[in-house]
Amino acid sequence: MKAKREALRSLFTAMRGGKVDEDIIDLLLLINSINGIYTTSSCSGRIGIIEEPALGAKPLSRWLIKEHRPITFEEAKEALKKAEKGLIFLKSQPPIFHIIAEDIGKAKKLHELGLASGFKYTTFKVISNRYLVEINATEYLTAPLGRDGRVLIDDEYLRFAVEVGNSMLKRSKGRLPRLRKNFEELRKELGEDELFYELAGEFEIKAR
């Protein structure tokens, strides 16, 4: 698969540059070692405070703090000092994996695997003759905090929002071991991809 070769090169280059979330590197390597599937973009889950110039203006948004681990009240409080213009939100988002399957049979297996692993928002669709599976969970939180540099909530609410956001992040990340186990079973079923090991060796990535 030419597309998988290109995707693997992008992944390994990003890993070299420290641009891949560390707590899912082993899982990404496992997924990409399986015959007939490969990842595109993925995230291990995150929490942070974001400034949006307008509702839905995601490309122009600015993270004041963004972490792939729970944050503290003090970190959130300090981040809010950087707010300048636009709507301010605390956001917590679960792990998400975008995976391409070479045929509809493998796409269905990935869909079932995601659901069985507790990722209840898992879906798949056809885009340009490719089967894209999105393994996604339900733990999303968006809490408004202020506007145009003004924080419109008190410390009690901020502590509460951070606590809830952290709890949701921990809960969603808690499903990753089950997801990994299910991908290990899928690899036994579909077999390993020699292209993956060839490119891993080329990039000096330890993959076995």
PDB file of C-alpha atoms in Angstrom:
ATOM      1  CA  MET A   1       0.000   0.000   0.000  1.00  0.00           C
ATOM      2  CA  LYS A   2       1.663   3.184  -1.211  1.00  0.00           C
ATOM      3  CA  ALA A   3      -0.521   5.247   1.122  1.00  0.00           C
ATOM      4  CA  LYS A   4       0.572   3.178   4.132  1.00  0.00           C
ATOM      5  CA  ARG A   5       4.239   3.663   3.221  1.00  0.00           C
ATOM      6  CA  GLU A   6       3.723   7.436   3.167  1.00  0.00           C
ATOM      7  CA  ALA A   7       1.727   7.363   6.435  1.00  0.00           C
ATOM      8  CA  LEU A   8       4.424   5.329   8.184  1.00  0.00           C
ATOM      9  CA  ARG A   9       7.146   7.696   7.013  1.00  0.00           C
ATOM     10  CA  SER A  10       5.134  10.610   8.401  1.00  0.00           C
ATOM     11  CA  LEU A  11       4.575   8.815  11.718  1.00  0.00           C
ATOM     12  CA  PHE A  12       8.222   7.829  12.164  1.00  0.00           C
ATOM     13  CA  THR A  13       9.386  11.337  11.222  1.00  0.00           C
ATOM     14  CA  ALA A  14       6.991  12.813  13.782  1.00  0.00           C
ATOM     15  CA  MET A  15       8.248  10.358  16.412  1.00  0.00           C
ATOM     16  CA  ARG A  16      11.818  11.437  15.761  1.00  0.00           C
ATOM     17  CA  GLY A  17      10.775  15.049  16.232  1.00  0.00           C
ATOM     18  CA  GLY A  18       8.980  14.354  19.522  1.00  0.00           C
ATOM     19  CA  LYS A  19       5.611  15.270  17.995  1.00  0.00           C
ATOM     20  CA  VAL A  20       3.745  12.081  18.913  1.00  0.00           C
ATOM     21  CA  ASP A  21       1.973  11.719  22.273  1.00  0.00           C
ATOM     22  CA  GLU A  22       4.346   9.529  24.295  1.00  0.00           C
ATOM     23  CA  ASP A  23       1.710   7.501  26.104  1.00  0.00           C
ATOM     24  CA  ILE A  24       0.284   6.062  22.862  1.00  0.00           C
ATOM     25  CA  ILE A  25       3.491   5.480  20.870  1.00  0.00           C
ATOM     26  CA  ASP A  26       3.550   1.741  21.656  1.00  0.00           C
ATOM     27  CA  LEU A  27      -0.130   1.447  20.726  1.00  0.00           C
ATOM     28  CA  LEU A  28       0.401   3.297  17.432  1.00  0.00           C
ATOM     29  CA  LEU A  29       3.309   0.991  16.583  1.00  0.00           C
ATOM     30  CA  LEU A  30       1.133  -2.019  17.338  1.00  0.00           C
ATOM     31  CA  ILE A  31      -1.740  -0.784  15.144  1.00  0.00           C
ATOM     32  CA  ASN A  32       0.535   0.057  12.229  1.00  0.00           C
ATOM     33  CA  SER A  33       2.242  -3.337  12.397  1.00  0.00           C
ATOM     34  CA  ILE A  34      -1.039  -5.032  11.419  1.00  0.00           C
ATOM     35  CA  ASN A  35      -1.662  -6.085   7.837  1.00  0.00           C
ATOM     36  CA  GLY A  36      -4.051  -3.895   5.861  1.00  0.00           C
ATOM     37  CA  ILE A  37      -4.481  -0.993   8.291  1.00  0.00           C
ATOM     38  CA  TYR A  38      -2.600   2.150   9.314  1.00  0.00           C
ATOM     39  CA  THR A  39      -3.151   5.288  11.385  1.00  0.00           C
ATOM     40  CA  THR A  40      -3.333   8.853  10.141  1.00  0.00           C
ATOM     41  CA  SER A  41      -3.862  11.351  12.977  1.00  0.00           C
ATOM     42  CA  SER A  42      -4.269  10.312  16.602  1.00  0.00           C
ATOM     43  CA  CYS A  43      -4.325  11.904  20.056  1.00  0.00           C
ATOM     44  CA  SER A  44      -3.924  10.311  23.492  1.00  0.00           C
ATOM     45  CA  GLY A  45      -6.555  12.607  25.018  1.00  0.00           C
ATOM     46  CA  ARG A  46      -6.024  16.123  26.330  1.00  0.00           C
ATOM     47  CA  ILE A  47      -7.241  18.852  28.639  1.00  0.00           C
ATOM     48  CA  GLY A  48      -6.594  22.556  28.418  1.00  0.00           C
ATOM     49  CA  ILE A  49      -7.867  26.091  28.124  1.00  0.00           C
ATOM     50  CA  ILE A  50      -8.477  27.481  24.668  1.00  0.00           C
ATOM     51  CA  GLU A  51      -9.249  30.948  23.339  1.00  0.00           C
ATOM     52  CA  GLU A  52     -11.524  31.099  20.276  1.00  0.00           C
ATOM     53  CA  PRO A  53     -12.107  34.373  18.369  1.00  0.00           C
ATOM     54  CA  ALA A  54     -15.680  33.208  17.653  1.00  0.00           C
ATOM     55  CA  LEU A  55     -17.776  30.090  18.095  1.00  0.00           C
ATOM     56  CA  GLY A  56     -16.586  27.437  15.669  1.00  0.00           C
ATOM     57  CA  ALA A  57     -13.476  29.369  14.599  1.00  0.00           C
ATOM     58  CA  LYS A  58     -11.206  26.407  15.332  1.00  0.00           C
ATOM     59  CA  PRO A  59      -8.400  27.235  12.848  1.00  0.00           C
ATOM     60  CA  LEU A  60      -7.873  30.610  14.550  1.00  0.00           C
ATOM     61  CA  SER A  61      -8.049  29.270  18.100  1.00  0.00           C
ATOM     62  CA  ARG A  62      -5.169  29.548  20.582  1.00  0.00           C
ATOM     63  CA  TRP A  63      -4.412  27.135  23.403  1.00  0.00           C
ATOM     64  CA  LEU A  64      -3.448  28.917  26.622  1.00  0.00           C
ATOM     65  CA  ILE A  65      -2.522  25.548  28.100  1.00  0.00           C
ATOM     66  CA  LYS A  66      -2.817  22.061  26.594  1.00  0.00           C
ATOM     67  CA  GLU A  67      -1.683  18.854  28.287  1.00  0.00           C
ATOM     68  CA  HIS A  68      -2.127  15.119  27.722  1.00  0.00           C
ATOM     69  CA  ARG A  69      -2.283  14.596  31.493  1.00  0.00           C
ATOM     70  CA  PRO A  70      -4.451  16.049  34.266  1.00  0.00           C
ATOM     71  CA  ILE A  71      -3.742  19.711  35.021  1.00  0.00           C
ATOM     72  CA  THR A  72      -3.796  21.540  38.338  1.00  0.00           C
ATOM     73  CA  PHE A  73      -5.964  24.444  39.409  1.00  0.00           C
ATOM     74  CA  GLU A  74      -2.813  26.554  39.648  1.00  0.00           C
ATOM     75  CA  GLU A  75      -1.842  25.744  36.049  1.00  0.00           C
ATOM     76  CA  ALA A  76      -5.301  26.691  34.839  1.00  0.00           C
ATOM     77  CA  LYS A  77      -5.287  29.915  36.849  1.00  0.00           C
ATOM     78  CA  GLU A  78      -1.892  30.908  35.443  1.00  0.00           C
ATOM     79  CA  ALA A  79      -2.953  30.091  31.867  1.00  0.00           C
ATOM     80  CA  LEU A  80      -5.977  32.376  32.123  1.00  0.00           C
ATOM     81  CA  LYS A  81      -3.631  35.338  32.605  1.00  0.00           C
ATOM     82  CA  LYS A  82      -2.628  34.930  28.952  1.00  0.00           C
ATOM     83  CA  ALA A  83      -6.170  35.412  27.637  1.00  0.00           C
ATOM     84  CA  GLU A  84      -6.571  38.394  25.325  1.00  0.00           C
ATOM     85  CA  LYS A  85      -9.447  38.260  22.836  1.00  0.00           C
ATOM     86  CA  GLY A  86     -12.291  35.877  22.140  1.00  0.00           C
ATOM     87  CA  LEU A  87     -14.243  33.246  24.030  1.00  0.00           C
ATOM     88  CA  ILE A  88     -12.379  31.252  26.705  1.00  0.00           C
ATOM     89  CA  PHE A  89     -13.185  27.581  27.296  1.00  0.00           C
ATOM     90  CA  LEU A  90     -11.835  24.744  29.387  1.00  0.00           C
ATOM     91  CA  LYS A  91     -11.872  21.620  27.212  1.00  0.00           C
ATOM     92  CA  SER A  92     -11.317  17.969  27.996  1.00  0.00           C
ATOM     93  CA  GLN A  93     -11.181  15.492  25.102  1.00  0.00           C
ATOM     94  CA  PRO A  94     -10.740  11.689  25.075  1.00  0.00           C
ATOM     95  CA  PRO A  95      -8.206   9.665  23.070  1.00  0.00           C
ATOM     96  CA  ILE A  96      -9.000   9.472  19.360  1.00  0.00           C
ATOM     97  CA  PHE A  97      -7.521   7.335  16.594  1.00  0.00           C
ATOM     98  CA  HIS A  98      -8.059   7.723  12.845  1.00  0.00           C
ATOM     99  CA  ILE A  99      -7.329   4.452  11.075  1.00  0.00           C
ATOM    100  CA  ILE A 100      -7.464   3.573   7.378  1.00  0.00           C
ATOM    101  CA  ALA A 101      -8.509   0.036   6.402  1.00  0.00           C
ATOM    102  CA  GLU A 102      -7.778  -1.419   2.955  1.00  0.00           C
ATOM    103  CA  ASP A 103     -11.236  -2.988   2.610  1.00  0.00           C
ATOM    104  CA  ILE A 104     -14.682  -2.897   4.170  1.00  0.00           C
ATOM    105  CA  GLY A 105     -14.129  -6.201   5.977  1.00  0.00           C
ATOM    106  CA  LYS A 106     -11.206  -4.800   7.963  1.00  0.00           C
ATOM    107  CA  ALA A 107     -13.098  -1.548   8.528  1.00  0.00           C
ATOM    108  CA  LYS A 108     -15.955  -3.469  10.121  1.00  0.00           C
ATOM    109  CA  LYS A 109     -13.511  -5.347  12.344  1.00  0.00           C
ATOM    110  CA  LEU A 110     -11.982  -2.029  13.479  1.00  0.00           C
ATOM    111  CA  HIS A 111     -15.429  -0.597  14.148  1.00  0.00           C
ATOM    112  CA  GLU A 112     -16.396  -3.575  16.276  1.00  0.00           C
ATOM    113  CA  LEU A 113     -13.037  -3.472  18.067  1.00  0.00           C
ATOM    114  CA  GLY A 114     -13.457   0.193  19.003  1.00  0.00           C
ATOM    115  CA  LEU A 115     -16.938  -0.359  20.403  1.00  0.00           C
ATOM    116  CA  ALA A 116     -15.855  -3.490  22.286  1.00  0.00           C
ATOM    117  CA  SER A 117     -13.010  -1.492  23.849  1.00  0.00           C
ATOM    118  CA  GLY A 118     -15.451   1.047  25.306  1.00  0.00           C
ATOM    119  CA  PHE A 119     -15.020   3.776  22.668  1.00  0.00           C
ATOM    120  CA  LYS A 120     -18.728   4.305  22.062  1.00  0.00           C
ATOM    121  CA  TYR A 121     -18.385   7.077  19.462  1.00  0.00           C
ATOM    122  CA  THR A 122     -16.464   4.815  17.062  1.00  0.00           C
ATOM    123  CA  THR A 123     -17.626   5.276  13.447  1.00  0.00           C
ATOM    124  CA  PHE A 124     -16.425   4.501   9.948  1.00  0.00           C
ATOM    125  CA  LYS A 125     -17.020   6.091   6.562  1.00  0.00           C
ATOM    126  CA  VAL A 126     -15.775   5.946   2.985  1.00  0.00           C
ATOM    127  CA  ILE A 127     -13.629   8.868   1.797  1.00  0.00           C
ATOM    128  CA  SER A 128     -12.080   8.806  -1.695  1.00  0.00           C
ATOM    129  CA  ASN A 129     -12.370   5.015  -1.881  1.00  0.00           C
ATOM    130  CA  ARG A 130     -10.691   4.653   1.502  1.00  0.00           C
ATOM    131  CA  TYR A 131     -12.338   3.242   4.628  1.00  0.00           C
ATOM    132  CA  LEU A 132     -11.698   5.603   7.536  1.00  0.00           C
ATOM    133  CA  VAL A 133     -12.451   4.363  11.047  1.00  0.00           C
ATOM    134  CA  GLU A 134     -12.530   6.871  13.897  1.00  0.00           C
ATOM    135  CA  ILE A 135     -12.109   5.242  17.300  1.00  0.00           C
ATOM    136  CA  ASN A 136     -13.519   7.813  19.699  1.00  0.00           C
ATOM    137  CA  ALA A 137     -15.067   7.976  23.169  1.00  0.00           C
ATOM    138  CA  THR A 138     -17.848  10.003  24.778  1.00  0.00           C
ATOM    139  CA  GLU A 139     -15.967  11.974  27.446  1.00  0.00           C
ATOM    140  CA  TYR A 140     -16.024  15.492  25.990  1.00  0.00           C
ATOM    141  CA  LEU A 141     -16.268  18.587  28.174  1.00  0.00           C
ATOM    142  CA  THR A 142     -16.466  22.228  27.104  1.00  0.00           C
ATOM    143  CA  ALA A 143     -16.912  24.751  29.923  1.00  0.00           C
ATOM    144  CA  PRO A 144     -17.065  28.517  29.225  1.00  0.00           C
ATOM    145  CA  LEU A 145     -14.772  30.586  31.440  1.00  0.00           C
ATOM    146  CA  GLY A 146     -14.802  34.108  30.043  1.00  0.00           C
ATOM    147  CA  ARG A 147     -14.418  36.451  27.112  1.00  0.00           C
ATOM    148  CA  ASP A 148     -11.919  38.978  25.721  1.00  0.00           C
ATOM    149  CA  GLY A 149      -9.384  38.484  28.483  1.00  0.00           C
ATOM    150  CA  ARG A 150     -11.990  38.703  31.284  1.00  0.00           C
ATOM    151  CA  VAL A 151     -12.453  35.643  33.473  1.00  0.00           C
ATOM    152  CA  LEU A 152     -16.168  35.535  34.310  1.00  0.00           C
ATOM    153  CA  ILE A 153     -16.100  32.707  36.841  1.00  0.00           C
ATOM    154  CA  ASP A 154     -14.791  32.419  40.379  1.00  0.00           C
ATOM    155  CA  ASP A 155     -12.091  30.112  41.738  1.00  0.00           C
ATOM    156  CA  GLU A 156     -14.625  27.626  43.071  1.00  0.00           C
ATOM    157  CA  TYR A 157     -16.104  27.095  39.610  1.00  0.00           C
ATOM    158  CA  LEU A 158     -12.643  26.852  38.024  1.00  0.00           C
ATOM    159  CA  ARG A 159     -11.574  24.206  40.557  1.00  0.00           C
ATOM    160  CA  PHE A 160     -14.779  22.292  39.840  1.00  0.00           C
ATOM    161  CA  ALA A 161     -14.348  22.485  36.056  1.00  0.00           C
ATOM    162  CA  VAL A 162     -10.713  21.345  36.247  1.00  0.00           C
ATOM    163  CA  GLU A 163     -11.682  18.475  38.566  1.00  0.00           C
ATOM    164  CA  VAL A 164     -14.449  17.267  36.253  1.00  0.00           C
ATOM    165  CA  GLY A 165     -12.257  17.644  33.157  1.00  0.00           C
ATOM    166  CA  ASN A 166      -9.420  15.691  34.770  1.00  0.00           C
ATOM    167  CA  SER A 167     -11.807  12.928  35.851  1.00  0.00           C
ATOM    168  CA  MET A 168     -13.174  12.584  32.324  1.00  0.00           C
ATOM    169  CA  LEU A 169      -9.665  12.468  30.861  1.00  0.00           C
ATOM    170  CA  LYS A 170      -8.558   9.773  33.323  1.00  0.00           C
ATOM    171  CA  ARG A 171     -11.683   7.731  32.650  1.00  0.00           C
ATOM    172  CA  SER A 172     -11.240   7.797  28.888  1.00  0.00           C
ATOM    173  CA  LYS A 173      -7.496   7.033  29.080  1.00  0.00           C
ATOM    174  CA  GLY A 174      -8.347   4.095  31.339  1.00  0.00           C
ATOM    175  CA  ARG A 175      -9.724   2.281  28.280  1.00  0.00           C
ATOM    176  CA  LEU A 176      -6.387   2.311  26.442  1.00  0.00           C
ATOM    177  CA  PRO A 177      -5.100  -0.982  27.948  1.00  0.00           C
ATOM    178  CA  ARG A 178      -8.252  -2.782  26.770  1.00  0.00           C
ATOM    179  CA  LEU A 179      -7.878  -1.203  23.329  1.00  0.00           C
ATOM    180  CA  ARG A 180      -4.279  -2.385  23.143  1.00  0.00           C
ATOM    181  CA  LYS A 181      -5.238  -5.935  24.129  1.00  0.00           C
ATOM    182  CA  ASN A 182      -7.893  -6.048  21.424  1.00  0.00           C
ATOM    183  CA  PHE A 183      -5.435  -4.813  18.789  1.00  0.00           C
ATOM    184  CA  GLU A 184      -2.996  -7.532  19.845  1.00  0.00           C
ATOM    185  CA  GLU A 185      -5.742 -10.076  19.155  1.00  0.00           C
ATOM    186  CA  LEU A 186      -6.493  -8.431  15.800  1.00  0.00           C
ATOM    187  CA  ARG A 187      -2.823  -8.686  14.808  1.00  0.00           C
ATOM    188  CA  LYS A 188      -2.913 -12.421  15.498  1.00  0.00           C
ATOM    189  CA  GLU A 189      -5.920 -12.662  13.197  1.00  0.00           C
ATOM    190  CA  LEU A 190      -4.766 -10.417  10.325  1.00  0.00           C
ATOM    191  CA  GLY A 191      -1.015 -10.990  10.562  1.00  0.00           C
ATOM    192  CA  GLU A 192       1.944  -8.619  10.657  1.00  0.00           C
ATOM    193  CA  ASP A 193       2.972  -6.229   7.897  1.00  0.00           C
ATOM    194  CA  GLU A 194       6.579  -6.571   6.751  1.00  0.00           C
ATOM    195  CA  LEU A 195       6.458  -3.073   5.234  1.00  0.00           C
ATOM    196  CA  PHE A 196       6.056  -1.693   8.754  1.00  0.00           C
ATOM    197  CA  TYR A 197       9.162  -3.503  10.028  1.00  0.00           C
ATOM    198  CA  GLU A 198      11.143  -2.540   6.923  1.00  0.00           C
ATOM    199  CA  LEU A 199      10.459   1.176   7.444  1.00  0.00           C
ATOM    200  CA  ALA A 200      10.844   0.954  11.231  1.00  0.00           C
ATOM    201  CA  GLY A 201      14.340  -0.415  10.656  1.00  0.00           C
ATOM    202  CA  GLU A 202      15.098   2.337   8.173  1.00  0.00           C
ATOM    203  CA  PHE A 203      14.120   4.973  10.777  1.00  0.00           C
ATOM    204  CA  GLU A 204      15.832   3.029  13.584  1.00  0.00           C
ATOM    205  CA  ILE A 205      12.541   2.614  15.436  1.00  0.00           C
ATOM    206  CA  LYS A 206      12.447  -0.307  17.858  1.00  0.00           C
ATOM    207  CA  ALA A 207       9.332  -2.173  16.784  1.00  0.00           C
ATOM    208  CA  ARG A 208       9.755  -5.770  17.929  1.00  0.00           C
TER     209      ARG A 208
END
